[in-house]
Short mmCIF file of C-alpha atoms in Angstrom, two decimals:
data_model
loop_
_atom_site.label_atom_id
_atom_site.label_comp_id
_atom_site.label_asym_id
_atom_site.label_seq_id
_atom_site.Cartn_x
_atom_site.Cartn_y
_atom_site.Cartn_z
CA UNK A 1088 24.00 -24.56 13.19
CA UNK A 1089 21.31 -22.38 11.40
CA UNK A 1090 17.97 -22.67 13.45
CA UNK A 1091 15.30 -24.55 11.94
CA UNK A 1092 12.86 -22.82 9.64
CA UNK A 1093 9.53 -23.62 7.95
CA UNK A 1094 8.92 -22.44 4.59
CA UNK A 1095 7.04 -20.01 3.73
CA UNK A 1096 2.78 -21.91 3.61
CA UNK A 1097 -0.12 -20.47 3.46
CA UNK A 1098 -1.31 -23.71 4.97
CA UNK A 1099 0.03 -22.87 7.71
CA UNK A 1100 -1.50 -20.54 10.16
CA UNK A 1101 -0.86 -18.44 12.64
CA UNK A 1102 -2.03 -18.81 16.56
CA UNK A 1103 -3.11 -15.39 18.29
CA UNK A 1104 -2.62 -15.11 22.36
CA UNK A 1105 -5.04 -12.31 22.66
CA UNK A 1106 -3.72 -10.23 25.78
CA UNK A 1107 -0.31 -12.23 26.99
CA UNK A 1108 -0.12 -12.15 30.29
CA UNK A 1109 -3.75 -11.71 30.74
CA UNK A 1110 -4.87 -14.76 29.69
CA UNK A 1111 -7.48 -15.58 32.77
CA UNK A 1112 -8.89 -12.26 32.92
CA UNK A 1113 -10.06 -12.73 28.83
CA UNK A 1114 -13.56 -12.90 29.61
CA UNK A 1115 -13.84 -10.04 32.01
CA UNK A 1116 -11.38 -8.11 29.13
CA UNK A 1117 -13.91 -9.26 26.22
CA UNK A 1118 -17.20 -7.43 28.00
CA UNK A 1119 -15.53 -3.83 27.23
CA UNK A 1120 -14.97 -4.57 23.97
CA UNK A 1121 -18.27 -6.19 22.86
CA UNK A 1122 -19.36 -3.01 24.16
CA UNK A 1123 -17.26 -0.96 22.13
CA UNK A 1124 -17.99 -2.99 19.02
CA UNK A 1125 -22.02 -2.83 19.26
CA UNK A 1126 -21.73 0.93 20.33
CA UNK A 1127 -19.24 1.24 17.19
CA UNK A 1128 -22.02 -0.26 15.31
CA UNK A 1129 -25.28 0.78 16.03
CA UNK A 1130 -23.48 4.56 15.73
CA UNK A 1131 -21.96 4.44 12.65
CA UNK A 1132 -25.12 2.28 11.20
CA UNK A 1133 -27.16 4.90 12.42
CA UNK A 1134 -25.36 7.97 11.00
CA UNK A 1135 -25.16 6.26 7.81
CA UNK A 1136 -29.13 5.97 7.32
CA UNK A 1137 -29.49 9.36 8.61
CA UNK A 1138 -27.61 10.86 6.26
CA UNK A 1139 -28.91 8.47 3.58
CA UNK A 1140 -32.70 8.96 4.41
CA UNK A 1141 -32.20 12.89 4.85
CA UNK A 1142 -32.19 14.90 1.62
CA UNK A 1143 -30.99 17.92 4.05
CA UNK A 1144 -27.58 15.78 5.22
CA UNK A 1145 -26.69 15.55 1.30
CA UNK A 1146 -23.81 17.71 1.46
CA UNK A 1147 -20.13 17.08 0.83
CA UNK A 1148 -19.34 17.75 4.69
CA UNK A 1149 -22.30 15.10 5.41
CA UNK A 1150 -20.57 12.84 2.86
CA UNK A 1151 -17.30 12.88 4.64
CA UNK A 1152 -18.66 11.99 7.73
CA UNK A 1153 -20.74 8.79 6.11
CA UNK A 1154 -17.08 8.25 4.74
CA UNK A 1155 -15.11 8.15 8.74
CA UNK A 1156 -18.19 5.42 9.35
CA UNK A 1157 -18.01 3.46 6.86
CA UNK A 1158 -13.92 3.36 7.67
CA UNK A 1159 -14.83 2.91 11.32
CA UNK A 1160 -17.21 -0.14 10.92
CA UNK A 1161 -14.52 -1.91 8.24
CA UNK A 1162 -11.93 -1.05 11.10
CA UNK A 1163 -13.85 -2.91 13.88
CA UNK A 1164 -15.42 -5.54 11.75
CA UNK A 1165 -11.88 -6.52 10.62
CA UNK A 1166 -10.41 -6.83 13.90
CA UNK A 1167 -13.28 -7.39 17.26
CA UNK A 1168 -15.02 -10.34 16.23
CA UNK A 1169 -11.70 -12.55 15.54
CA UNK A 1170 -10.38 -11.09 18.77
CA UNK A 1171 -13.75 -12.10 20.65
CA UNK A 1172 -13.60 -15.90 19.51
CA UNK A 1173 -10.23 -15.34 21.14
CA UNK A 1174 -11.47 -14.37 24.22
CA UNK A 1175 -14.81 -16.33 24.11
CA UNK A 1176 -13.74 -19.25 22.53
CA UNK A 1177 -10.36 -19.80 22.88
CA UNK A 1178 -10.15 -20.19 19.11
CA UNK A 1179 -6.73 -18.58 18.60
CA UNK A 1180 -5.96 -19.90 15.08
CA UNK A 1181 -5.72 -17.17 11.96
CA UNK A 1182 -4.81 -18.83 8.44
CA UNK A 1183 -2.32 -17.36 7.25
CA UNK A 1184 -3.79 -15.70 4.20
CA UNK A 1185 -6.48 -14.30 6.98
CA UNK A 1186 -4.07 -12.74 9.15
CA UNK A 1187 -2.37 -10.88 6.16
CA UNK A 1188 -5.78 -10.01 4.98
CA UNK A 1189 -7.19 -8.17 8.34
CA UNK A 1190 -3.56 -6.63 8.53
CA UNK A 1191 -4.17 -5.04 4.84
CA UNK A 1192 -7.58 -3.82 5.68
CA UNK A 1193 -6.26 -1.86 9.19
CA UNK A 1194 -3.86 -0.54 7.13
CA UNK A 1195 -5.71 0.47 4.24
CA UNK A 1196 -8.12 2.27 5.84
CA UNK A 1197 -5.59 4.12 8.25
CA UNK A 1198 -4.66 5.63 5.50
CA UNK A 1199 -7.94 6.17 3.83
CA UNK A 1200 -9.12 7.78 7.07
CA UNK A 1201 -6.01 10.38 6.95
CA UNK A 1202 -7.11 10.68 3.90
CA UNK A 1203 -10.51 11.53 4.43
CA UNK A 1204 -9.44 13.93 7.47
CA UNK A 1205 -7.81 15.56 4.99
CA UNK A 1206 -10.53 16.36 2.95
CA UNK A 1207 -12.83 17.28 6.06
CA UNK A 1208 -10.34 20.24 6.83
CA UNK A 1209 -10.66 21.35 2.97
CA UNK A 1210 -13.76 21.11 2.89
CA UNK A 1211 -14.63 23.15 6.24
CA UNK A 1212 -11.51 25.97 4.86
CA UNK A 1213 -13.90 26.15 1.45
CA UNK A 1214 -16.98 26.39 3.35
CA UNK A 1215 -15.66 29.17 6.15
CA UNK A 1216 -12.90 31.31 3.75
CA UNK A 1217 -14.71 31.23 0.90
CA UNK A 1218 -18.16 30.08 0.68
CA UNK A 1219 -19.61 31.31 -1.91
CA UNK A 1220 -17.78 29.22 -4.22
CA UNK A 1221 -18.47 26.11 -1.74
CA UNK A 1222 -21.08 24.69 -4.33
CA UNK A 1223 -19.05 25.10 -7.17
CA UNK A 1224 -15.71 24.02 -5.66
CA UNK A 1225 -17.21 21.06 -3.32
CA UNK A 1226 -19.83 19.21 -5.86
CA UNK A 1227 -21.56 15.46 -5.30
CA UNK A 1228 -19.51 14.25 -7.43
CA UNK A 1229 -16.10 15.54 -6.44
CA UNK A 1230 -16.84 14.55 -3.10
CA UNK A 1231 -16.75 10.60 -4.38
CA UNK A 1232 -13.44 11.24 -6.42
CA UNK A 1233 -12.21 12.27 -3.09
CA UNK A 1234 -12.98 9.34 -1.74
CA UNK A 1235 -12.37 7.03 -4.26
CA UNK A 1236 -9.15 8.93 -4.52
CA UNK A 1237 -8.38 8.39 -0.85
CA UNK A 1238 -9.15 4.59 -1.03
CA UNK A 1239 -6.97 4.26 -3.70
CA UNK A 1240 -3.99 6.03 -2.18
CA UNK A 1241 -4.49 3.71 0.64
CA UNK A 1242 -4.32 0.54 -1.34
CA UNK A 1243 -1.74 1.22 -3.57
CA UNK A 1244 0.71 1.87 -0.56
CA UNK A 1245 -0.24 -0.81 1.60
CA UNK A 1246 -0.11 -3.58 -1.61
CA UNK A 1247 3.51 -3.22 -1.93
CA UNK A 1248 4.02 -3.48 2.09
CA UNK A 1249 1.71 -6.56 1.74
CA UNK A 1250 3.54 -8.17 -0.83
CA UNK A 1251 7.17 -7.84 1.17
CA UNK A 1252 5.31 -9.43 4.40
CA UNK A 1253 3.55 -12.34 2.81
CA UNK A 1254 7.62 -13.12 1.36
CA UNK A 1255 9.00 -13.70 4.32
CA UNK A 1256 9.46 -17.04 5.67
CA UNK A 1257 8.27 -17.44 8.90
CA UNK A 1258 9.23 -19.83 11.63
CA UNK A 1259 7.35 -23.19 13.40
CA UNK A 1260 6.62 -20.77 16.33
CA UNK A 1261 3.95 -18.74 14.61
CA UNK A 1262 2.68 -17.41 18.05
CA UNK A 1263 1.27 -13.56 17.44
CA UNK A 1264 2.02 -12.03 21.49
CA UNK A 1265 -1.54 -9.73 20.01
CA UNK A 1266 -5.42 -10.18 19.94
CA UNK A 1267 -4.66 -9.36 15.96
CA UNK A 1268 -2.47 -9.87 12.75
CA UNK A 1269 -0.29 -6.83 14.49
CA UNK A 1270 2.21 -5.76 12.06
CA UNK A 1271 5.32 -5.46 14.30
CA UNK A 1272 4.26 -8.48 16.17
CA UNK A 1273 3.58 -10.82 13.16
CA UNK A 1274 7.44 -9.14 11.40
CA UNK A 1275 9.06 -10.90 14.59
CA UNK A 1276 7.94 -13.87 13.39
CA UNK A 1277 9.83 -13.49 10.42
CA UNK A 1278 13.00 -16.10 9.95
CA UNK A 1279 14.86 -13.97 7.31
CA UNK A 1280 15.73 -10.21 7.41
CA UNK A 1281 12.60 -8.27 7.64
CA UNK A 1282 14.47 -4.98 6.92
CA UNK A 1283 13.45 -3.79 3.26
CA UNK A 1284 9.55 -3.92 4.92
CA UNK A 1285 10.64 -2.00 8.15
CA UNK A 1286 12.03 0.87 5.79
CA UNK A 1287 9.42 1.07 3.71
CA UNK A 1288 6.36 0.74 6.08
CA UNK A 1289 8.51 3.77 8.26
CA UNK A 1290 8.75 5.78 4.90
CA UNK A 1291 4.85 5.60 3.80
CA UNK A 1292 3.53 6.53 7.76
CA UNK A 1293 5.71 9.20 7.80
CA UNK A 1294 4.72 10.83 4.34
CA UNK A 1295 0.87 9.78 4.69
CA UNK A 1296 1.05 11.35 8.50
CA UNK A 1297 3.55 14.23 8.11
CA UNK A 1298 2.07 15.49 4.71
CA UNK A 1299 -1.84 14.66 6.00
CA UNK A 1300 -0.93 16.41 9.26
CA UNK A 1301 0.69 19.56 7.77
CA UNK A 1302 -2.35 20.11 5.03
CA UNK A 1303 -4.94 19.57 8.07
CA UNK A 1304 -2.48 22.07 10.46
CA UNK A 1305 -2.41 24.35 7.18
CA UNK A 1306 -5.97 24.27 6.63
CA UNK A 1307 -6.60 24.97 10.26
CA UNK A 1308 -4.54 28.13 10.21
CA UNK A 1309 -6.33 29.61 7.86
CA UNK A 1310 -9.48 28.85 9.44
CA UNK A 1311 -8.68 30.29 12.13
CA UNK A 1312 -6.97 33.79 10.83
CA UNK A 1313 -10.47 33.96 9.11
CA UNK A 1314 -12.58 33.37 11.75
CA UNK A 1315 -10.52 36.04 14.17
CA UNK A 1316 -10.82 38.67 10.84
CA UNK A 1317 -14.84 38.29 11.50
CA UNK A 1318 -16.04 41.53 13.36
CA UNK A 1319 -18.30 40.09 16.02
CA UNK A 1320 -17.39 37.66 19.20
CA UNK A 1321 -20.75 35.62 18.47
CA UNK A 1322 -19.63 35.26 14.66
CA UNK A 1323 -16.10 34.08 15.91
CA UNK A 1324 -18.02 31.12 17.93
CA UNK A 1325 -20.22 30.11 15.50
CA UNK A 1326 -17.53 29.31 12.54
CA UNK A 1327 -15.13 27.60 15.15
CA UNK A 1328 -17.85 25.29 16.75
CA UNK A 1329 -18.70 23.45 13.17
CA UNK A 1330 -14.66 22.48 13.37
CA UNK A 1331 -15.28 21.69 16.89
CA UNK A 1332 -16.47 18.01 15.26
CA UNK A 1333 -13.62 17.74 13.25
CA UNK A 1334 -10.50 18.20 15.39
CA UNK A 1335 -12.12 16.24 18.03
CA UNK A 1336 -12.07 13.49 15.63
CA UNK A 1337 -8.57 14.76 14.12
CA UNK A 1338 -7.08 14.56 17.27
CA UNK A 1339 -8.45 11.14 18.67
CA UNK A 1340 -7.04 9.81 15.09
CA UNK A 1341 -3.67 10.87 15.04
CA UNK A 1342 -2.95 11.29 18.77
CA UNK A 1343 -3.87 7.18 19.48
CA UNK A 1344 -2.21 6.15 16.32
CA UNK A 1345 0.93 7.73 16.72
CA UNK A 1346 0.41 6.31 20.35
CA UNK A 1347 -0.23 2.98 19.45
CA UNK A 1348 2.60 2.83 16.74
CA UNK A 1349 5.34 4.06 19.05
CA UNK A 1350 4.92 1.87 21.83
CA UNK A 1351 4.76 -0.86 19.65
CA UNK A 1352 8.46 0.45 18.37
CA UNK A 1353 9.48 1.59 21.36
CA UNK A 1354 8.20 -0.37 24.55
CA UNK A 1355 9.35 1.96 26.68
CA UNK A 1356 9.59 -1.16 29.68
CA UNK A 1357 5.84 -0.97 29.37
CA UNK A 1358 4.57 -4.90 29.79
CA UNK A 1359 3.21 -6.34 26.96
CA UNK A 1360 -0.40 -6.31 27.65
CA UNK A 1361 -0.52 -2.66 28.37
CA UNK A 1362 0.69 -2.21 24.79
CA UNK A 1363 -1.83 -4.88 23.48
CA UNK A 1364 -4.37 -3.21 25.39
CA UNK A 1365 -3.57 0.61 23.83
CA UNK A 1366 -3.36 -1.05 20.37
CA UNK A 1367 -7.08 -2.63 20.55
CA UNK A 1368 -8.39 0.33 22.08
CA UNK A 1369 -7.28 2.36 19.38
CA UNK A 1370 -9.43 0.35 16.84
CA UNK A 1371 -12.01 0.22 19.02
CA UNK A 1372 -12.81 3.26 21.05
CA UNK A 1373 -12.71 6.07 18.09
CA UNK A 1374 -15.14 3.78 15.87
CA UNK A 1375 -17.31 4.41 18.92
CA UNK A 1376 -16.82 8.19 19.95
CA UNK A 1377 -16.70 9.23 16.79
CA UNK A 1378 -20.67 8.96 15.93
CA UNK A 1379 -21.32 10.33 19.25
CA UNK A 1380 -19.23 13.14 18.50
CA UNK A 1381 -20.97 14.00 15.38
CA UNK A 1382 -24.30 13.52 16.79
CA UNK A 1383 -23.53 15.74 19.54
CA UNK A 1384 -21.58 19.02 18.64
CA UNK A 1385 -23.00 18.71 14.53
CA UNK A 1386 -26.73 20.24 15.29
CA UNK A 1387 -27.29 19.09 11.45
CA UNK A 1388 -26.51 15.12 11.81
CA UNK A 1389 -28.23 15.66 15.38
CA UNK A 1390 -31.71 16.49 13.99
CA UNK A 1391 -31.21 13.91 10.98
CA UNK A 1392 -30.88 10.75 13.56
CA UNK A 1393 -34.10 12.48 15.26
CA UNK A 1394 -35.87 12.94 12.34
CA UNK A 1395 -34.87 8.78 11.30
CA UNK A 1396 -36.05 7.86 14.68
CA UNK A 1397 -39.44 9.66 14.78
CA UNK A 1398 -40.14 7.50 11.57
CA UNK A 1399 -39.86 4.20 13.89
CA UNK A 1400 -43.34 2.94 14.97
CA UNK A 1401 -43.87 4.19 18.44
CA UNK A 1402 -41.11 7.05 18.77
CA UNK A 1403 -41.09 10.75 18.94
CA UNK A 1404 -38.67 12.64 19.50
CA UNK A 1405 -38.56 16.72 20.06
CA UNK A 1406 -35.49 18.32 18.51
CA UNK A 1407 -34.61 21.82 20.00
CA UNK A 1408 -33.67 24.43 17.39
#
């Protein structure tokens, strides 16, 4: 006998357990998170108006990084306040049109962030090997085809993937064992053959990753046989520390993604809330390092959230150049 099945609804939604296992320890699991999420804010919110109100930020490397915070508060704002009611509230019910919708948008802009990566290790090869065709090369405008470009990619890979999901028919159970419309967790769900979606969501993170990954190593290496070509120690320093930024931020990208995404293939006997747990943290703790990153090893953005702050009523800062 063929097990009962419910067709395909969107009026019918899914139910979210937040951590499994953890279930009584929710509230004490929420506090980190708010954290995270009003650190994740206030930083990105902050280098966005810096680098808005400061004529010397507009610059295509400046651009980028108003780019990776934009992605970062989409990333959070998509995913912590849904998983807070599930903590807080206890309000574990996504429609199912929701749920497909906050899985599109982490998605999306995973790829739009490689994306942007990408272009960060371009643009800091132009400005290092050969930088006196950095104006001409790296323009204003360029800069927003860039990212236009790298929002688009992003979409038009993930609408496809979308499009297979949202097919499926999924069973009565719709329990998600996640604090979010996980994609693994919510295919599980899936009462027909979820196959054709498995081999294609495999195919576009490994090209978006392994091609990504290879320009950025690529780019890297020939920062770096530039840099060592310089003739003084104190030169060599001074061109690597304004990539400093950027592979900190490469590597907390790629290293917790590819971290998150395996263990959620291969579980490894790990128990299910430790593989919860890495998955939220990896949408949540880079949206919050990375403005502190910036604002601590890029002197530039540094002096810009100074300068914004001196303007509030009441506050003065000294910056040390």
């Amino acid at each position: 006998m063929s097990v009962p099945h419910q067709p395909n609804a969107t009026s019918l939604p899914f139910l979210l357990m937040g951590i499994p296992g953890l279930e009584d320890a929710h509230t004490w699991i929420s506090i980190p998170f708010c954290f995270m999420y009003i650190m994740a804010l206030l930083g990105n919110s902050t280098v966005l108006l810096a680098v808005r109100l400061d004529k010397a930020l507009h610059e295509p490397m400046y651009y980028f990084i108003s780019m990776l915070a934009v992605i970062d508060l989409i990333f959070t704002t998509a995913v912590v306040p849904k998983m807070l009611s599930v903590f807080w509230l206890g309000s574990r019910e996504i429609a199912f049109l929701a749920c497909f919708t906050q899985m599109f948008f982490i998605h999306t802009f995973t790829a739009v962030e490689s994306g942007v990566l990408l272009a960060m290790s371009f643009d800091r090869y132009v400005a290092i090997c050969n930088p006196l065709r950095y104006s001409t090369i790296l323009t204003s405008a360029r800069t927003t085809q860039i990212g236009l470009l790298s929002l688009a990619r992003g979409a038009a890979v993930m609408t496809p993937l979308m499009y297979l999901l949202t097919s499926l028919p999924y069973c009565r159970d719709r329990v998600i064992p996640h604090s979010y419309c996980e994609h693994m967790a919510v295919v599980e769900l899936a009462c027909a053959d979820p196959s054709v979606s498995d081999l294609y969501s495999v195919i576009v993170a490994t090209l978006l990753v392994g091609t990504d990954s290879a320009f950025i190593a690529f780019s890297y290496g020939m920062i770096l046989r530039s840099v060592l070509r310089l003739p003084s120690r104190g030169a060599h320093l001074k061109s690597l520390s304004t990539c400093g930024s950027h592979l900190s931020v490469i590597l907390l990208f790629y290293t917790g993604g590819l971290l998150s995404m395996y263990l959620q293939m291969f579980p490894l006997g790990l128990a299910p809330h430790t593989r919860v747990l890495v998955a939220d943290s990896y949408l949540t703790v880079p949206a919050m390092l990375n403005p502190l990153i910036y604002g601590m090893k890029v002197k530039q953005i540094r002096e810009g959230i100074f300068r914004l702050l001196e303007q509030l009523p009441g506050l003065r800062f000294s910056v040390a150049h």
